[in-house]
């Protein structure tokens, strides 16, 4: 399992619409091969800042399976106009303690 982490900064005045549209877009990502779960966290200190965490079975399920799919084109259409700057996306392996 890998964890995708994306820091999202939503443009001023678009927060309510973003959250509404993100609920719709959640149906897209949750239908993808290799998807395990996702959550969206709203920052307490910075208005419009969110943390998106997505668990995937493999890195390729995200970077190839999702990002090269027609479903991703719809995800982009729904969400990418909300962000400024464009999100940084990183992937993490769990450390078993």
mmCIF file of N, CA and C in Angstrom:
data_model
loop_
_atom_site.group_PDB
_atom_site.id
_atom_site.type_symbol
_atom_site.label_atom_id
_atom_site.label_comp_id
_atom_site.label_asym_id
_atom_site.label_seq_id
_atom_site.Cartn_x
_atom_site.Cartn_y
_atom_site.Cartn_z
ATOM 1 N N UNK A 1 0.835 -1.173 0.000
ATOM 2 C CA UNK A 1 0.000 0.000 0.000
ATOM 3 C C UNK A 1 0.885 1.243 0.000
ATOM 4 N N UNK A 2 0.471 2.256 -0.742
ATOM 5 C CA UNK A 2 1.148 3.535 -0.722
ATOM 6 C C UNK A 2 0.121 4.620 -0.378
ATOM 7 N N UNK A 3 0.642 5.709 0.155
ATOM 8 C CA UNK A 3 -0.204 6.839 0.507
ATOM 9 C C UNK A 3 0.155 8.010 -0.393
ATOM 10 N N UNK A 4 -0.823 8.513 -1.088
ATOM 11 C CA UNK A 4 -0.678 9.740 -1.871
ATOM 12 C C UNK A 4 -1.101 10.897 -0.974
ATOM 13 N N UNK A 5 -0.279 11.929 -0.923
ATOM 14 C CA UNK A 5 -0.601 13.114 -0.126
ATOM 15 C C UNK A 5 -0.524 14.335 -1.034
ATOM 16 N N UNK A 6 -1.591 15.111 -1.058
ATOM 17 C CA UNK A 6 -1.638 16.315 -1.885
ATOM 18 C C UNK A 6 -2.092 17.483 -1.030
ATOM 19 N N UNK A 7 -1.295 18.554 -1.036
ATOM 20 C CA UNK A 7 -1.666 19.782 -0.360
ATOM 21 C C UNK A 7 -2.402 20.638 -1.374
ATOM 22 N N UNK A 8 -3.633 21.002 -1.061
ATOM 23 C CA UNK A 8 -4.488 21.743 -1.982
ATOM 24 C C UNK A 8 -4.758 23.135 -1.432
ATOM 25 N N UNK A 9 -4.548 24.144 -2.235
ATOM 26 C CA UNK A 9 -4.920 25.507 -1.852
ATOM 27 C C UNK A 9 -6.036 25.960 -2.780
ATOM 28 N N UNK A 10 -7.213 26.140 -2.214
ATOM 29 C CA UNK A 10 -8.391 26.513 -2.991
ATOM 30 C C UNK A 10 -8.480 28.040 -3.063
ATOM 31 N N UNK A 11 -8.800 28.532 -4.240
ATOM 32 C CA UNK A 11 -8.899 29.972 -4.471
ATOM 33 C C UNK A 11 -9.954 30.597 -3.557
ATOM 34 N N UNK A 12 -9.683 31.821 -3.160
ATOM 35 C CA UNK A 12 -10.586 32.562 -2.289
ATOM 36 C C UNK A 12 -11.974 32.664 -2.921
ATOM 37 N N UNK A 13 -12.988 32.466 -2.098
ATOM 38 C CA UNK A 13 -14.368 32.570 -2.550
ATOM 39 C C UNK A 13 -14.919 31.315 -3.200
ATOM 40 N N UNK A 14 -14.111 30.254 -3.263
ATOM 41 C CA UNK A 14 -14.547 29.030 -3.949
ATOM 42 C C UNK A 14 -14.640 27.825 -3.010
ATOM 43 N N UNK A 15 -14.511 28.045 -1.719
ATOM 44 C CA UNK A 15 -14.426 26.943 -0.766
ATOM 45 C C UNK A 15 -15.691 26.085 -0.748
ATOM 46 N N UNK A 16 -16.842 26.713 -0.613
ATOM 47 C CA UNK A 16 -18.097 25.945 -0.547
ATOM 48 C C UNK A 16 -18.327 25.143 -1.829
ATOM 49 N N UNK A 17 -18.097 25.770 -2.966
ATOM 50 C CA UNK A 17 -18.270 25.070 -4.239
ATOM 51 C C UNK A 17 -17.273 23.926 -4.364
ATOM 52 N N UNK A 18 -16.017 24.151 -3.957
ATOM 53 C CA UNK A 18 -15.002 23.098 -4.005
ATOM 54 C C UNK A 18 -15.435 21.880 -3.192
ATOM 55 N N UNK A 19 -15.875 22.095 -1.973
ATOM 56 C CA UNK A 19 -16.273 20.967 -1.129
ATOM 57 C C UNK A 19 -17.451 20.209 -1.731
ATOM 58 N N UNK A 20 -18.378 20.930 -2.313
ATOM 59 C CA UNK A 20 -19.531 20.279 -2.958
ATOM 60 C C UNK A 20 -19.084 19.452 -4.162
ATOM 61 N N UNK A 21 -18.249 20.026 -5.011
ATOM 62 C CA UNK A 21 -17.787 19.334 -6.212
ATOM 63 C C UNK A 21 -16.855 18.177 -5.843
ATOM 64 N N UNK A 22 -16.056 18.352 -4.780
ATOM 65 C CA UNK A 22 -15.164 17.271 -4.369
ATOM 66 C C UNK A 22 -15.964 16.031 -3.956
ATOM 67 N N UNK A 23 -17.097 16.225 -3.331
ATOM 68 C CA UNK A 23 -17.951 15.064 -2.980
ATOM 69 C C UNK A 23 -18.345 14.298 -4.244
ATOM 70 N N UNK A 24 -18.674 15.022 -5.293
ATOM 71 C CA UNK A 24 -19.020 14.409 -6.582
ATOM 72 C C UNK A 24 -17.803 13.692 -7.168
ATOM 73 N N UNK A 25 -16.651 14.357 -7.155
ATOM 74 C CA UNK A 25 -15.423 13.780 -7.719
ATOM 75 C C UNK A 25 -14.967 12.553 -6.936
ATOM 76 N N UNK A 26 -15.322 12.480 -5.668
ATOM 77 C CA UNK A 26 -14.942 11.328 -4.843
ATOM 78 C C UNK A 26 -15.470 10.016 -5.424
ATOM 79 N N UNK A 27 -16.605 10.081 -6.080
ATOM 80 C CA UNK A 27 -17.160 8.880 -6.707
ATOM 81 C C UNK A 27 -16.254 8.375 -7.827
ATOM 82 N N UNK A 28 -15.582 9.290 -8.499
ATOM 83 C CA UNK A 28 -14.679 8.911 -9.592
ATOM 84 C C UNK A 28 -13.489 8.145 -9.045
ATOM 85 N N UNK A 29 -12.781 8.747 -8.102
ATOM 86 C CA UNK A 29 -11.550 8.134 -7.607
ATOM 87 C C UNK A 29 -11.829 6.823 -6.887
ATOM 88 N N UNK A 30 -12.931 6.762 -6.176
ATOM 89 C CA UNK A 30 -13.227 5.551 -5.405
ATOM 90 C C UNK A 30 -13.617 4.364 -6.288
ATOM 91 N N UNK A 31 -13.854 4.613 -7.564
ATOM 92 C CA UNK A 31 -14.211 3.527 -8.480
ATOM 93 C C UNK A 31 -12.999 2.932 -9.204
ATOM 94 N N UNK A 32 -11.818 3.509 -8.956
ATOM 95 C CA UNK A 32 -10.632 3.114 -9.730
ATOM 96 C C UNK A 32 -9.972 1.843 -9.191
ATOM 97 N N UNK A 33 -9.364 1.086 -10.099
ATOM 98 C CA UNK A 33 -8.619 -0.116 -9.730
ATOM 99 C C UNK A 33 -7.474 0.276 -8.796
ATOM 100 N N UNK A 34 -7.311 -0.471 -7.726
ATOM 101 C CA UNK A 34 -6.230 -0.230 -6.784
ATOM 102 C C UNK A 34 -6.540 0.793 -5.711
ATOM 103 N N UNK A 35 -7.664 1.465 -5.815
ATOM 104 C CA UNK A 35 -8.071 2.431 -4.803
ATOM 105 C C UNK A 35 -8.422 1.696 -3.520
ATOM 106 N N UNK A 36 -7.968 2.232 -2.387
ATOM 107 C CA UNK A 36 -8.311 1.664 -1.082
ATOM 108 C C UNK A 36 -9.235 2.611 -0.318
ATOM 109 N N UNK A 37 -8.795 3.866 -0.135
ATOM 110 C CA UNK A 37 -9.612 4.842 0.596
ATOM 111 C C UNK A 37 -9.049 6.241 0.365
ATOM 112 N N UNK A 38 -9.844 7.237 0.739
ATOM 113 C CA UNK A 38 -9.343 8.609 0.693
ATOM 114 C C UNK A 38 -10.048 9.451 1.749
ATOM 115 N N UNK A 39 -9.385 10.554 2.096
ATOM 116 C CA UNK A 39 -9.980 11.516 3.009
ATOM 117 C C UNK A 39 -9.478 12.906 2.652
ATOM 118 N N UNK A 40 -10.324 13.881 2.933
ATOM 119 C CA UNK A 40 -9.992 15.275 2.693
ATOM 120 C C UNK A 40 -10.072 15.988 4.034
ATOM 121 N N UNK A 41 -8.985 16.664 4.412
ATOM 122 C CA UNK A 41 -8.906 17.382 5.682
ATOM 123 C C UNK A 41 -8.809 18.879 5.410
ATOM 124 N N UNK A 42 -9.591 19.678 6.163
ATOM 125 C CA UNK A 42 -9.554 21.140 6.035
ATOM 126 C C UNK A 42 -8.593 21.693 7.084
ATOM 127 N N UNK A 43 -7.688 22.562 6.671
ATOM 128 C CA UNK A 43 -6.714 23.177 7.578
ATOM 129 C C UNK A 43 -7.434 24.138 8.534
ATOM 130 N N UNK A 44 -7.047 24.080 9.791
ATOM 131 C CA UNK A 44 -7.626 24.965 10.799
ATOM 132 C C UNK A 44 -7.003 26.358 10.724
ATOM 133 N N UNK A 45 -5.700 26.419 10.490
ATOM 134 C CA UNK A 45 -4.995 27.697 10.532
ATOM 135 C C UNK A 45 -5.066 28.514 9.238
ATOM 136 N N UNK A 46 -5.184 27.855 8.098
ATOM 137 C CA UNK A 46 -5.121 28.561 6.817
ATOM 138 C C UNK A 46 -6.408 28.309 6.025
ATOM 139 N N UNK A 47 -7.161 29.359 5.819
ATOM 140 C CA UNK A 47 -8.417 29.241 5.075
ATOM 141 C C UNK A 47 -8.145 28.798 3.648
ATOM 142 N N UNK A 48 -8.914 27.824 3.180
ATOM 143 C CA UNK A 48 -8.799 27.349 1.809
ATOM 144 C C UNK A 48 -7.738 26.286 1.596
ATOM 145 N N UNK A 49 -7.029 25.910 2.649
ATOM 146 C CA UNK A 49 -5.986 24.892 2.531
ATOM 147 C C UNK A 49 -6.543 23.539 2.970
ATOM 148 N N UNK A 50 -6.267 22.514 2.147
ATOM 149 C CA UNK A 50 -6.760 21.162 2.403
ATOM 150 C C UNK A 50 -5.629 20.162 2.220
ATOM 151 N N UNK A 51 -5.762 19.043 2.899
ATOM 152 C CA UNK A 51 -4.860 17.920 2.720
ATOM 153 C C UNK A 51 -5.684 16.744 2.213
ATOM 154 N N UNK A 52 -5.328 16.241 1.038
ATOM 155 C CA UNK A 52 -5.972 15.064 0.463
ATOM 156 C C UNK A 52 -5.046 13.873 0.655
ATOM 157 N N UNK A 53 -5.562 12.824 1.264
ATOM 158 C CA UNK A 53 -4.819 11.582 1.475
ATOM 159 C C UNK A 53 -5.563 10.458 0.769
ATOM 160 N N UNK A 54 -4.853 9.744 -0.107
ATOM 161 C CA UNK A 54 -5.455 8.641 -0.856
ATOM 162 C C UNK A 54 -4.570 7.413 -0.683
ATOM 163 N N UNK A 55 -5.173 6.308 -0.294
ATOM 164 C CA UNK A 55 -4.440 5.048 -0.190
ATOM 165 C C UNK A 55 -4.694 4.230 -1.457
ATOM 166 N N UNK A 56 -3.579 3.764 -2.050
ATOM 167 C CA UNK A 56 -3.609 2.948 -3.260
ATOM 168 C C UNK A 56 -2.892 1.635 -2.988
ATOM 169 N N UNK A 57 -3.266 0.597 -3.701
ATOM 170 C CA UNK A 57 -2.571 -0.683 -3.564
ATOM 171 C C UNK A 57 -1.125 -0.564 -4.042
ATOM 172 N N UNK A 58 -0.908 0.110 -5.186
ATOM 173 C CA UNK A 58 0.440 0.295 -5.722
ATOM 174 C C UNK A 58 0.596 1.716 -6.229
ATOM 175 N N UNK A 59 1.832 2.151 -6.390
ATOM 176 C CA UNK A 59 2.109 3.469 -6.954
ATOM 177 C C UNK A 59 1.539 3.579 -8.365
ATOM 178 N N UNK A 60 1.679 2.515 -9.146
ATOM 179 C CA UNK A 60 1.209 2.521 -10.530
ATOM 180 C C UNK A 60 -0.311 2.629 -10.624
ATOM 181 N N UNK A 61 -1.031 2.141 -9.608
ATOM 182 C CA UNK A 61 -2.489 2.302 -9.624
ATOM 183 C C UNK A 61 -2.860 3.778 -9.673
ATOM 184 N N UNK A 62 -2.044 4.615 -9.037
ATOM 185 C CA UNK A 62 -2.291 6.055 -9.082
ATOM 186 C C UNK A 62 -1.668 6.706 -10.309
ATOM 187 N N UNK A 63 -0.358 6.502 -10.492
ATOM 188 C CA UNK A 63 0.378 7.250 -11.513
ATOM 189 C C UNK A 63 0.055 6.823 -12.937
ATOM 190 N N UNK A 64 -0.312 5.568 -13.120
ATOM 191 C CA UNK A 64 -0.646 5.072 -14.456
ATOM 192 C C UNK A 64 -2.147 4.811 -14.556
ATOM 193 N N UNK A 65 -2.652 3.924 -13.705
ATOM 194 C CA UNK A 65 -4.054 3.517 -13.794
ATOM 195 C C UNK A 65 -5.033 4.667 -13.697
ATOM 196 N N UNK A 66 -4.820 5.548 -12.729
ATOM 197 C CA UNK A 66 -5.736 6.675 -12.561
ATOM 198 C C UNK A 66 -5.362 7.844 -13.467
ATOM 199 N N UNK A 67 -4.121 8.279 -13.405
ATOM 200 C CA UNK A 67 -3.734 9.490 -14.132
ATOM 201 C C UNK A 67 -3.775 9.348 -15.647
ATOM 202 N N UNK A 68 -3.730 8.143 -16.160
ATOM 203 C CA UNK A 68 -3.804 7.959 -17.617
ATOM 204 C C UNK A 68 -5.186 7.515 -18.071
ATOM 205 N N UNK A 69 -6.169 7.628 -17.193
ATOM 206 C CA UNK A 69 -7.519 7.150 -17.504
ATOM 207 C C UNK A 69 -8.429 8.284 -17.972
ATOM 208 N N UNK A 70 -9.530 7.913 -18.600
ATOM 209 C CA UNK A 70 -10.539 8.904 -18.976
ATOM 210 C C UNK A 70 -11.222 9.462 -17.729
ATOM 211 N N UNK A 71 -11.284 8.664 -16.671
ATOM 212 C CA UNK A 71 -11.873 9.133 -15.417
ATOM 213 C C UNK A 71 -11.064 10.297 -14.844
ATOM 214 N N UNK A 72 -9.745 10.243 -15.015
ATOM 215 C CA UNK A 72 -8.894 11.334 -14.524
ATOM 216 C C UNK A 72 -9.185 12.628 -15.286
ATOM 217 N N UNK A 73 -9.504 12.522 -16.553
ATOM 218 C CA UNK A 73 -9.851 13.722 -17.325
ATOM 219 C C UNK A 73 -11.084 14.402 -16.733
ATOM 220 N N UNK A 74 -12.037 13.612 -16.295
ATOM 221 C CA UNK A 74 -13.233 14.162 -15.652
ATOM 222 C C UNK A 74 -12.874 14.747 -14.285
ATOM 223 N N UNK A 75 -12.015 14.071 -13.517
ATOM 224 C CA UNK A 75 -11.517 14.563 -12.226
ATOM 225 C C UNK A 75 -10.877 15.953 -12.417
ATOM 226 N N UNK A 76 -10.012 16.060 -13.424
ATOM 227 C CA UNK A 76 -9.353 17.334 -13.729
ATOM 228 C C UNK A 76 -10.377 18.410 -14.082
ATOM 229 N N UNK A 77 -11.334 18.055 -14.908
ATOM 230 C CA UNK A 77 -12.350 19.021 -15.336
ATOM 231 C C UNK A 77 -13.122 19.553 -14.130
ATOM 232 N N UNK A 78 -13.437 18.673 -13.198
ATOM 233 C CA UNK A 78 -14.211 19.061 -12.027
ATOM 234 C C UNK A 78 -13.404 19.885 -11.022
ATOM 235 N N UNK A 79 -12.130 19.555 -10.830
ATOM 236 C CA UNK A 79 -11.402 20.078 -9.681
ATOM 237 C C UNK A 79 -10.242 21.028 -9.953
ATOM 238 N N UNK A 80 -9.536 20.876 -11.042
ATOM 239 C CA UNK A 80 -8.268 21.588 -11.174
ATOM 240 C C UNK A 80 -8.396 23.110 -11.240
ATOM 241 N N UNK A 81 -9.532 23.634 -11.645
ATOM 242 C CA UNK A 81 -9.693 25.091 -11.705
ATOM 243 C C UNK A 81 -9.828 25.740 -10.330
ATOM 244 N N UNK A 82 -9.996 24.936 -9.271
ATOM 245 C CA UNK A 82 -10.117 25.478 -7.919
ATOM 246 C C UNK A 82 -8.764 25.836 -7.306
ATOM 247 N N UNK A 83 -7.664 25.299 -7.806
ATOM 248 C CA UNK A 83 -6.377 25.369 -7.119
ATOM 249 C C UNK A 83 -5.480 26.505 -7.608
ATOM 250 N N UNK A 84 -4.854 27.178 -6.624
ATOM 251 C CA UNK A 84 -3.814 28.158 -6.918
ATOM 252 C C UNK A 84 -2.956 28.303 -5.664
ATOM 253 N N UNK A 85 -1.730 27.803 -5.715
ATOM 254 C CA UNK A 85 -1.032 27.191 -6.841
ATOM 255 C C UNK A 85 -1.500 25.746 -7.060
ATOM 256 N N UNK A 86 -1.006 25.159 -8.155
ATOM 257 C CA UNK A 86 -1.353 23.771 -8.434
ATOM 258 C C UNK A 86 -0.749 22.892 -7.335
ATOM 259 N N UNK A 87 -1.479 21.859 -6.899
ATOM 260 C CA UNK A 87 -1.041 21.042 -5.760
ATOM 261 C C UNK A 87 0.272 20.292 -5.982
ATOM 262 N N UNK A 88 0.988 20.136 -4.889
ATOM 263 C CA UNK A 88 2.133 19.244 -4.836
ATOM 264 C C UNK A 88 1.616 17.882 -4.418
ATOM 265 N N UNK A 89 1.969 16.843 -5.158
ATOM 266 C CA UNK A 89 1.528 15.475 -4.855
ATOM 267 C C UNK A 89 2.759 14.625 -4.604
ATOM 268 N N UNK A 90 2.765 13.922 -3.466
ATOM 269 C CA UNK A 90 3.869 13.034 -3.119
ATOM 270 C C UNK A 90 3.307 11.694 -2.674
ATOM 271 N N UNK A 91 4.159 10.676 -2.724
ATOM 272 C CA UNK A 91 3.761 9.314 -2.378
ATOM 273 C C UNK A 91 4.644 8.786 -1.254
ATOM 274 N N UNK A 92 4.046 8.016 -0.359
ATOM 275 C CA UNK A 92 4.739 7.545 0.832
ATOM 276 C C UNK A 92 4.509 6.054 1.032
ATOM 277 N N UNK A 93 5.577 5.381 1.525
ATOM 278 C CA UNK A 93 5.504 3.986 1.948
ATOM 279 C C UNK A 93 5.334 3.966 3.457
ATOM 280 N N UNK A 94 4.519 3.062 3.968
ATOM 281 C CA UNK A 94 4.382 2.976 5.436
ATOM 282 C C UNK A 94 5.623 2.385 6.101
ATOM 283 N N UNK A 95 5.898 2.852 7.283
ATOM 284 C CA UNK A 95 6.941 2.288 8.127
ATOM 285 C C UNK A 95 6.227 1.526 9.243
ATOM 286 N N UNK A 96 6.471 0.257 9.330
ATOM 287 C CA UNK A 96 5.814 -0.568 10.345
ATOM 288 C C UNK A 96 6.603 -0.483 11.635
ATOM 289 N N UNK A 97 5.983 0.077 12.657
ATOM 290 C CA UNK A 97 6.660 0.304 13.936
ATOM 291 C C UNK A 97 6.248 -0.740 14.962
#
